[in-house]
Short mmCIF file of C-alpha atoms in Angstrom, two decimals:
data_model
loop_
_atom_site.label_atom_id
_atom_site.label_comp_id
_atom_site.label_asym_id
_atom_site.label_seq_id
_atom_site.Cartn_x
_atom_site.Cartn_y
_atom_site.Cartn_z
CA MET A 271 -107.83 -76.42 -82.04
CA ALA A 272 -109.76 -78.50 -84.58
CA ASP A 273 -112.77 -78.70 -82.24
CA ALA A 274 -112.87 -74.97 -81.44
CA ASP A 275 -116.19 -73.27 -82.25
CA CYS A 276 -114.71 -70.75 -84.68
CA THR A 277 -112.59 -73.27 -86.58
CA ARG A 278 -114.06 -73.61 -90.04
CA ASP A 279 -115.06 -77.05 -91.32
CA GLU A 280 -112.52 -76.99 -94.14
CA ARG A 281 -109.72 -76.04 -91.75
CA ARG A 282 -110.83 -78.72 -89.27
CA GLU A 283 -110.66 -81.38 -92.00
CA ARG A 284 -107.18 -80.24 -93.01
CA ILE A 285 -105.93 -80.32 -89.42
CA VAL A 286 -107.30 -83.83 -88.91
CA GLY A 287 -105.79 -84.91 -92.22
CA GLU A 288 -102.37 -83.52 -91.29
CA CYS A 289 -102.57 -85.17 -87.84
CA ASN A 290 -103.17 -88.50 -89.53
CA ALA A 291 -100.27 -87.83 -91.91
CA VAL A 292 -97.95 -87.04 -88.99
CA ARG A 293 -99.08 -90.19 -87.19
CA GLN A 294 -98.34 -92.30 -90.28
CA ALA A 295 -94.99 -90.57 -90.83
CA LEU A 296 -94.03 -91.25 -87.21
CA GLN A 297 -94.99 -94.90 -87.55
CA ASP A 298 -92.89 -95.18 -90.73
CA LEU A 299 -89.97 -93.47 -89.02
CA LEU A 300 -90.11 -95.83 -86.05
CA SER A 301 -90.19 -98.79 -88.41
CA GLU A 302 -87.07 -97.52 -90.18
CA TYR A 303 -85.30 -96.97 -86.86
CA MET A 304 -86.12 -100.54 -85.84
CA SER A 305 -84.76 -101.79 -89.17
CA ASN A 306 -81.55 -99.80 -88.64
CA MET A 307 -80.80 -100.99 -85.11
CA GLY A 308 -77.18 -102.07 -84.89
CA THR A 309 -76.28 -100.23 -88.10
CA LYS A 310 -73.56 -97.61 -87.79
CA ASP A 311 -74.68 -95.29 -90.61
CA ARG A 312 -78.14 -94.10 -91.54
CA THR A 313 -79.61 -95.76 -94.59
CA PRO A 314 -81.17 -93.70 -97.40
CA GLU A 315 -84.56 -95.08 -96.34
CA LEU A 316 -84.10 -93.74 -92.81
CA GLU A 317 -83.00 -90.35 -94.14
CA ARG A 318 -86.11 -90.21 -96.30
CA ALA A 319 -88.31 -91.16 -93.34
CA ILE A 320 -86.75 -88.41 -91.22
CA GLY A 321 -87.25 -85.85 -93.99
CA HIS A 322 -90.84 -86.98 -94.51
CA MET A 323 -91.56 -86.67 -90.79
CA TYR A 324 -90.11 -83.15 -90.79
CA ARG A 325 -92.25 -82.09 -93.76
CA LYS A 326 -95.46 -83.55 -92.33
CA THR A 327 -94.85 -81.85 -88.98
CA LYS A 328 -94.25 -78.57 -90.80
CA ASP A 329 -97.49 -79.02 -92.75
CA LEU A 330 -99.44 -79.64 -89.54
CA ARG A 331 -97.96 -76.58 -87.90
CA ARG A 332 -98.92 -74.49 -90.92
CA GLN A 333 -102.54 -75.62 -90.65
CA LEU A 334 -102.57 -74.84 -86.92
CA ARG A 335 -101.13 -71.38 -87.59
CA LYS A 336 -103.82 -70.72 -90.16
CA ALA A 337 -106.51 -71.95 -87.78
CA VAL A 338 -105.29 -69.39 -85.24
CA VAL A 339 -105.32 -66.67 -87.90
CA ASP A 340 -108.89 -67.72 -88.77
CA HIS A 341 -109.79 -66.84 -85.18
CA VAL A 342 -107.85 -63.56 -85.34
CA SER A 343 -109.55 -62.54 -88.57
CA ASP A 344 -113.02 -63.18 -87.13
CA SER A 345 -112.55 -61.96 -83.55
CA PHE A 346 -110.63 -58.76 -84.32
CA LEU A 347 -113.27 -57.56 -86.76
CA GLU A 348 -115.57 -54.69 -85.71
CA THR A 349 -114.11 -54.85 -82.21
CA ASN A 350 -115.97 -51.73 -81.04
CA MET A 351 -119.52 -52.85 -81.84
CA PRO A 352 -120.24 -54.67 -78.53
CA LEU A 353 -119.01 -51.60 -76.65
CA LEU A 354 -121.12 -49.18 -78.69
CA ASP A 355 -124.20 -51.37 -78.18
CA LEU A 356 -123.54 -51.39 -74.43
CA ILE A 357 -123.20 -47.60 -74.29
CA GLU A 358 -126.35 -47.12 -76.36
CA ALA A 359 -128.32 -49.25 -73.90
CA ALA A 360 -126.83 -47.36 -70.95
CA ARG A 361 -127.85 -44.01 -72.41
CA GLY A 362 -131.39 -45.33 -72.71
CA GLY A 363 -131.51 -45.92 -68.96
CA ASN A 364 -132.73 -49.53 -69.23
CA GLU A 365 -130.71 -51.56 -66.73
CA LYS A 366 -132.11 -54.89 -67.94
CA VAL A 367 -130.97 -54.24 -71.50
CA VAL A 368 -127.61 -53.01 -70.21
CA ARG A 369 -127.04 -56.28 -68.36
CA GLU A 370 -127.95 -58.25 -71.49
CA ARG A 371 -125.53 -56.19 -73.57
CA ALA A 372 -122.94 -56.53 -70.79
CA ASP A 373 -123.05 -60.32 -71.16
CA ILE A 374 -122.36 -59.96 -74.89
CA PHE A 375 -119.60 -57.46 -74.19
CA THR A 376 -118.00 -59.81 -71.65
CA LYS A 377 -118.06 -62.74 -74.07
CA HIS A 378 -116.49 -60.50 -76.70
CA ALA A 379 -113.70 -59.49 -74.31
CA GLU A 380 -113.14 -63.11 -73.30
CA LYS A 381 -112.90 -64.10 -76.97
CA LEU A 382 -110.29 -61.43 -77.65
CA VAL A 383 -108.20 -62.70 -74.74
CA GLU A 384 -108.66 -66.34 -75.76
CA VAL A 385 -107.58 -65.68 -79.33
CA ALA A 386 -104.64 -63.56 -78.15
CA ASN A 387 -103.44 -66.47 -76.02
CA LEU A 388 -103.84 -68.85 -78.97
CA VAL A 389 -101.63 -66.57 -81.06
CA CYS A 390 -99.04 -66.59 -78.28
CA SER A 391 -99.04 -70.39 -78.25
CA MET A 392 -97.99 -70.45 -81.92
CA SER A 393 -95.30 -67.76 -81.73
CA ASN A 394 -91.63 -67.95 -80.77
CA ASN A 395 -91.32 -64.15 -80.53
CA GLU A 396 -90.73 -63.88 -76.77
CA ASP A 397 -90.89 -60.09 -76.55
CA GLY A 398 -93.96 -59.98 -78.77
CA VAL A 399 -95.69 -62.65 -76.71
CA LYS A 400 -95.01 -60.69 -73.51
CA MET A 401 -96.61 -57.62 -75.08
CA VAL A 402 -99.69 -59.56 -76.19
CA ARG A 403 -100.16 -61.17 -72.77
CA TYR A 404 -99.79 -57.81 -71.03
CA ALA A 405 -102.34 -56.20 -73.37
CA ALA A 406 -104.72 -59.14 -72.86
CA ASP A 407 -104.40 -58.79 -69.07
CA GLN A 408 -105.33 -55.12 -69.41
CA ILE A 409 -108.44 -56.08 -71.38
CA GLU A 410 -109.50 -58.51 -68.65
CA THR A 411 -109.00 -55.85 -65.98
CA LEU A 412 -110.81 -53.13 -67.91
CA CYS A 413 -113.86 -55.17 -68.96
CA PRO A 414 -115.76 -55.14 -65.60
CA GLN A 415 -114.88 -51.46 -65.13
CA VAL A 416 -116.49 -50.58 -68.47
CA ILE A 417 -119.61 -52.54 -67.52
CA ASN A 418 -119.76 -50.79 -64.15
CA ALA A 419 -119.54 -47.41 -65.88
CA ALA A 420 -122.42 -48.44 -68.16
CA LEU A 421 -124.57 -49.48 -65.19
CA ILE A 422 -123.89 -46.14 -63.49
CA LEU A 423 -124.91 -44.30 -66.65
CA ALA A 424 -128.05 -46.44 -66.97
CA ALA A 425 -129.03 -45.48 -63.41
CA ARG A 426 -128.33 -41.78 -64.07
CA PRO A 427 -128.62 -41.24 -67.84
CA ASN A 428 -128.90 -37.46 -67.46
CA SER A 429 -125.90 -37.11 -65.18
CA LYS A 430 -123.04 -35.24 -66.83
CA VAL A 431 -120.55 -36.93 -64.50
CA ALA A 432 -121.85 -40.39 -65.45
CA GLN A 433 -121.71 -39.47 -69.14
CA GLU A 434 -118.13 -38.20 -68.88
CA ASN A 435 -117.16 -41.30 -66.90
CA MET A 436 -118.62 -43.55 -69.62
CA GLU A 437 -116.81 -41.57 -72.31
CA ALA A 438 -113.50 -41.93 -70.47
CA TYR A 439 -113.93 -45.70 -70.24
CA ARG A 440 -114.97 -45.87 -73.90
CA GLN A 441 -111.73 -44.17 -74.92
CA ALA A 442 -109.69 -46.37 -72.57
CA TRP A 443 -111.29 -49.54 -73.96
CA GLU A 444 -110.85 -48.57 -77.60
CA ASN A 445 -107.23 -47.63 -76.95
CA GLN A 446 -106.52 -50.92 -75.19
CA VAL A 447 -108.17 -52.96 -77.94
CA ARG A 448 -106.05 -51.10 -80.47
CA ILE A 449 -102.90 -51.93 -78.48
CA LEU A 450 -103.91 -55.59 -78.26
CA THR A 451 -104.72 -55.72 -81.98
CA GLU A 452 -101.36 -54.24 -82.93
CA ALA A 453 -99.54 -56.58 -80.54
CA VAL A 454 -101.33 -59.61 -82.02
CA ASP A 455 -100.57 -58.42 -85.55
CA ASP A 456 -96.88 -58.09 -84.64
CA ILE A 457 -96.54 -61.80 -83.82
CA THR A 458 -98.85 -63.06 -86.56
CA THR A 459 -97.19 -64.13 -89.79
CA ILE A 460 -98.41 -61.70 -92.43
CA ASP A 461 -98.37 -64.40 -95.12
CA ASP A 462 -100.82 -66.49 -93.10
CA PHE A 463 -102.94 -63.43 -92.29
CA LEU A 464 -103.26 -62.42 -95.94
CA ALA A 465 -104.02 -65.95 -97.13
CA VAL A 466 -106.73 -66.38 -94.50
CA SER A 467 -108.16 -62.89 -95.07
CA GLU A 468 -108.37 -63.55 -98.80
CA ASN A 469 -110.33 -66.75 -98.19
CA HIS A 470 -112.65 -65.08 -95.69
CA ILE A 471 -113.36 -62.19 -98.06
CA LEU A 472 -114.18 -64.66 -100.83
CA GLU A 473 -116.63 -66.40 -98.48
CA ASP A 474 -118.22 -63.05 -97.59
CA VAL A 475 -118.42 -61.97 -101.24
CA ASN A 476 -120.35 -65.16 -102.04
CA LYS A 477 -122.65 -64.54 -99.05
CA CYS A 478 -123.19 -60.97 -100.24
CA VAL A 479 -124.23 -62.07 -103.70
CA LEU A 480 -126.54 -64.72 -102.23
CA ALA A 481 -128.17 -62.10 -99.96
CA LEU A 482 -128.74 -59.89 -103.01
CA GLN A 483 -130.30 -62.74 -104.96
CA GLU A 484 -132.58 -63.57 -102.01
CA GLY A 485 -133.51 -59.91 -101.49
CA ASP A 486 -132.22 -59.86 -97.90
CA ALA A 487 -131.19 -56.22 -97.38
CA LEU A 488 -130.12 -56.67 -93.74
CA ASP A 489 -127.88 -59.65 -94.43
CA LEU A 490 -126.46 -57.85 -97.45
CA ARG A 491 -125.58 -54.79 -95.35
CA ASN A 492 -124.05 -56.84 -92.53
CA THR A 493 -121.98 -59.05 -94.81
CA ALA A 494 -120.82 -56.06 -96.84
CA GLY A 495 -119.76 -54.45 -93.56
CA ALA A 496 -117.66 -57.52 -92.79
CA ILE A 497 -116.01 -57.29 -96.21
CA GLN A 498 -115.23 -53.62 -95.65
CA GLY A 499 -113.86 -54.34 -92.19
CA ARG A 500 -111.65 -57.21 -93.37
CA SER A 501 -110.36 -55.15 -96.30
CA ALA A 502 -109.51 -52.23 -94.03
CA ARG A 503 -107.65 -54.61 -91.71
CA VAL A 504 -105.66 -55.97 -94.65
CA CYS A 505 -104.65 -52.45 -95.68
CA ASN A 506 -103.66 -51.45 -92.15
CA VAL A 507 -101.67 -54.62 -91.44
CA VAL A 508 -99.81 -54.47 -94.75
CA GLU A 509 -98.97 -50.79 -94.33
CA ALA A 510 -97.58 -51.52 -90.88
CA GLU A 511 -95.52 -54.39 -92.33
CA MET A 512 -94.07 -52.12 -95.03
CA ASP A 513 -92.86 -49.74 -92.31
CA ASN A 514 -90.38 -52.49 -91.41
CA TYR A 515 -88.64 -52.15 -94.80
CA GLU A 516 -86.45 -49.53 -96.37
CA PRO A 517 -88.34 -47.80 -99.24
CA CYS A 518 -87.75 -49.65 -102.51
CA ILE A 519 -89.51 -50.97 -105.59
CA TYR A 520 -91.00 -53.78 -103.50
CA THR A 521 -92.61 -51.49 -100.91
CA LYS A 522 -93.78 -49.11 -103.64
CA ARG A 523 -95.55 -51.93 -105.46
CA VAL A 524 -97.20 -53.20 -102.29
CA LEU A 525 -98.35 -49.74 -101.16
CA GLU A 526 -99.73 -49.01 -104.63
CA ALA A 527 -101.84 -52.17 -104.40
CA VAL A 528 -103.07 -51.05 -100.96
CA LYS A 529 -103.94 -47.60 -102.32
CA VAL A 530 -105.94 -49.06 -105.20
CA LEU A 531 -107.98 -51.26 -102.87
CA ARG A 532 -108.63 -48.55 -100.30
CA GLU A 533 -109.26 -45.53 -102.52
CA GLN A 534 -110.76 -47.01 -105.66
CA VAL A 535 -112.13 -50.49 -105.18
CA MET A 536 -113.69 -50.10 -101.72
CA SER A 537 -115.37 -46.79 -102.55
CA LYS A 538 -116.99 -48.34 -105.62
CA PHE A 539 -118.06 -51.38 -103.61
CA ALA A 540 -119.60 -49.16 -100.90
CA GLN A 541 -121.59 -47.30 -103.55
CA ARG A 542 -122.92 -50.52 -105.05
CA VAL A 543 -123.89 -51.80 -101.60
CA ASP A 544 -125.78 -48.59 -100.79
CA VAL A 545 -127.65 -48.73 -104.08
CA ALA A 546 -128.54 -52.40 -103.59
CA VAL A 547 -129.66 -51.98 -99.96
CA ASP A 548 -131.77 -48.92 -100.82
CA ALA A 549 -133.40 -50.77 -103.71
CA LEU A 550 -134.20 -53.83 -101.57
CA SER A 551 -135.41 -51.74 -98.61
CA SER A 552 -137.78 -49.44 -100.53
CA ASN A 553 -141.53 -49.86 -100.22
CA SER A 554 -141.65 -51.00 -103.81
CA PRO A 555 -138.46 -53.06 -104.25
CA LYS A 556 -136.52 -52.10 -107.37
CA ASP A 557 -134.43 -54.25 -109.62
CA VAL A 558 -130.71 -54.27 -108.89
CA ASP A 559 -128.06 -54.74 -111.56
CA GLU A 560 -126.80 -58.04 -110.20
CA ASN A 561 -123.90 -58.32 -112.64
CA ASP A 562 -122.66 -54.84 -111.74
CA PHE A 563 -122.79 -55.72 -108.04
CA ILE A 564 -120.98 -59.01 -108.60
CA ASP A 565 -118.27 -57.20 -110.57
CA ALA A 566 -117.77 -54.67 -107.76
CA SER A 567 -117.61 -57.48 -105.19
CA ARG A 568 -115.17 -59.45 -107.29
CA LEU A 569 -112.90 -56.41 -107.55
CA VAL A 570 -112.61 -56.36 -103.76
CA TYR A 571 -111.44 -59.97 -103.71
CA ASP A 572 -109.08 -59.32 -106.62
CA GLY A 573 -107.71 -56.24 -104.83
CA VAL A 574 -106.89 -58.21 -101.68
CA ARG A 575 -105.40 -60.98 -103.78
CA GLU A 576 -103.21 -58.46 -105.61
CA ILE A 577 -101.93 -57.10 -102.30
CA ARG A 578 -100.99 -60.61 -101.18
CA ARG A 579 -99.23 -61.30 -104.46
CA ALA A 580 -97.25 -58.08 -104.11
CA VAL A 581 -96.26 -58.94 -100.53
CA LEU A 582 -95.09 -62.43 -101.53
CA MET A 583 -92.76 -61.02 -104.19
CA ASN A 584 -90.11 -60.55 -101.49
CA ARG A 585 -90.11 -64.18 -100.35
CA ASP A 586 -87.61 -66.93 -101.03
CA GLU A 587 -89.02 -69.93 -102.87
CA GLU A 588 -88.68 -72.23 -99.85
CA ASP A 589 -90.60 -69.74 -97.67
CA LEU A 590 -93.71 -69.80 -99.86
CA ASP A 591 -96.68 -71.87 -98.75
CA PRO A 592 -97.39 -74.59 -101.34
CA GLU A 593 -101.12 -74.01 -100.84
CA ASP A 594 -100.77 -70.37 -101.79
CA ILE A 595 -98.76 -70.74 -105.00
CA GLU A 596 -101.32 -70.78 -107.79
CA ASP A 597 -99.70 -68.93 -110.67
CA GLU A 598 -96.36 -68.23 -112.27
CA GLN A 599 -95.86 -64.83 -110.64
CA TYR A 600 -93.93 -66.39 -107.77
CA THR A 601 -90.72 -67.17 -109.64
CA LEU A 602 -87.23 -66.25 -108.58
CA GLU A 603 -86.84 -64.06 -111.65
CA THR A 604 -89.84 -61.85 -110.90
CA ARG A 605 -89.40 -61.60 -107.16
CA SER A 606 -88.00 -58.36 -105.76
CA LYS A 607 -85.66 -58.18 -102.78
CA CYS A 608 -85.79 -55.44 -100.20
CA LYS A 609 -83.97 -55.07 -96.89
CA ARG A 610 -85.82 -54.89 -93.60
CA LYS A 611 -85.00 -51.99 -91.32
CA GLN A 612 -82.78 -52.71 -88.34
CA THR A 613 -84.91 -51.92 -85.31
CA THR A 614 -84.56 -52.44 -81.58
CA LEU A 615 -87.73 -52.90 -79.57
CA ALA A 616 -87.89 -51.71 -75.98
CA TYR A 617 -90.43 -52.98 -73.50
#
C-alpha cells in the first residue's frame, strides 16, 4: 500500500512510521511475555504492553484505511472524462486516435477495479463487499464492449446505427460506474472520506492559487475542476449518509452545511474561476484580484471543513480520530445524538 503509485508521500511516511511502531510494540510485548513465563497472573507491565500493541495496530489500520480513501478520492473523480474523450475520437472517425484513447480508457477502468478491490480488503461489511466486487466485475466485462462500440463508430461515423450503439454503451457505462461508486461509498467510512477529501481540497486550493500567480490558465481551470468535483462528491456522499438517519437537529445541521457549500460557496468560486481564466486567457492579460480569488478558494475549504465538523457531532469521543480533533467543538456537551434508521438490505 505504501509503495502504490497514488499513495501520497505524507501518507507513505505515516504508514512506514506506524509499521515501525507496531514492530517495536510487538517486540516489547514479546519481551514482557518472556518475562512473565511461569507467572500465573498478568503483570501491569504486560497489560500495558498488550494495550500499547492494540493501540499501535489500530493506528496502522487507520493509516491504511486513509490510504485507500486517498485512492478512492482520486480515482472516482471525473469518472466520465476518459469515456467522453473516447467517444469524441470515435465521432471524428480517426481509428488511431480512438485506439490511443482506448488505452487510456482501459487504464482508467482497471484503476477503478483496483481501487474497488482495495476498499474491499479494508472492509468487514460482507454484503457491501459482495456488491462492490459484483459491480467491479461488471466494469471489467463492459470495458472492451465500450471500446468495440467506439471502434465501430470510428469506422462508420455517419452511421445512425453505430451512433445509437455508442450512445447505448455510454449510458450503460455511466450507469455501471455510478453503481460501483455508490457501492464503494457504502463500505467506505465517511469520517475517513471527509478527512481525506478535506486534505485533498486544501492541496488543490493551494495549487489553484499557485496557477493564478504563475498565470497558467489551463492549470487553473483543471485544478478548479478537481476542486468542484471533490466538493460535489462530498455533498453527495454526505447527503446519502444522512438518509440513514431519522430527521433530527443533527441531520438538519449537516444538510444546512451541505446546502451552503453547494448553493452559495461553489457558485461564487465558479464565478471567480471564470473571471480569472478569462483574464489570463485574453490577448492582453488583465490583472486578477488575487486576494478575492484566494478568499473564494478558502471558503470552499472552510465549507467542506464545516460539513465534516457537523458530521462528527454525532460521534462518541472514543470513535473520533485523534488526527482529526483540532478544536473544542468535539466535546461531549456539544455533540448531538441521532438514531440511525433500521434498514434491511436485500441482494
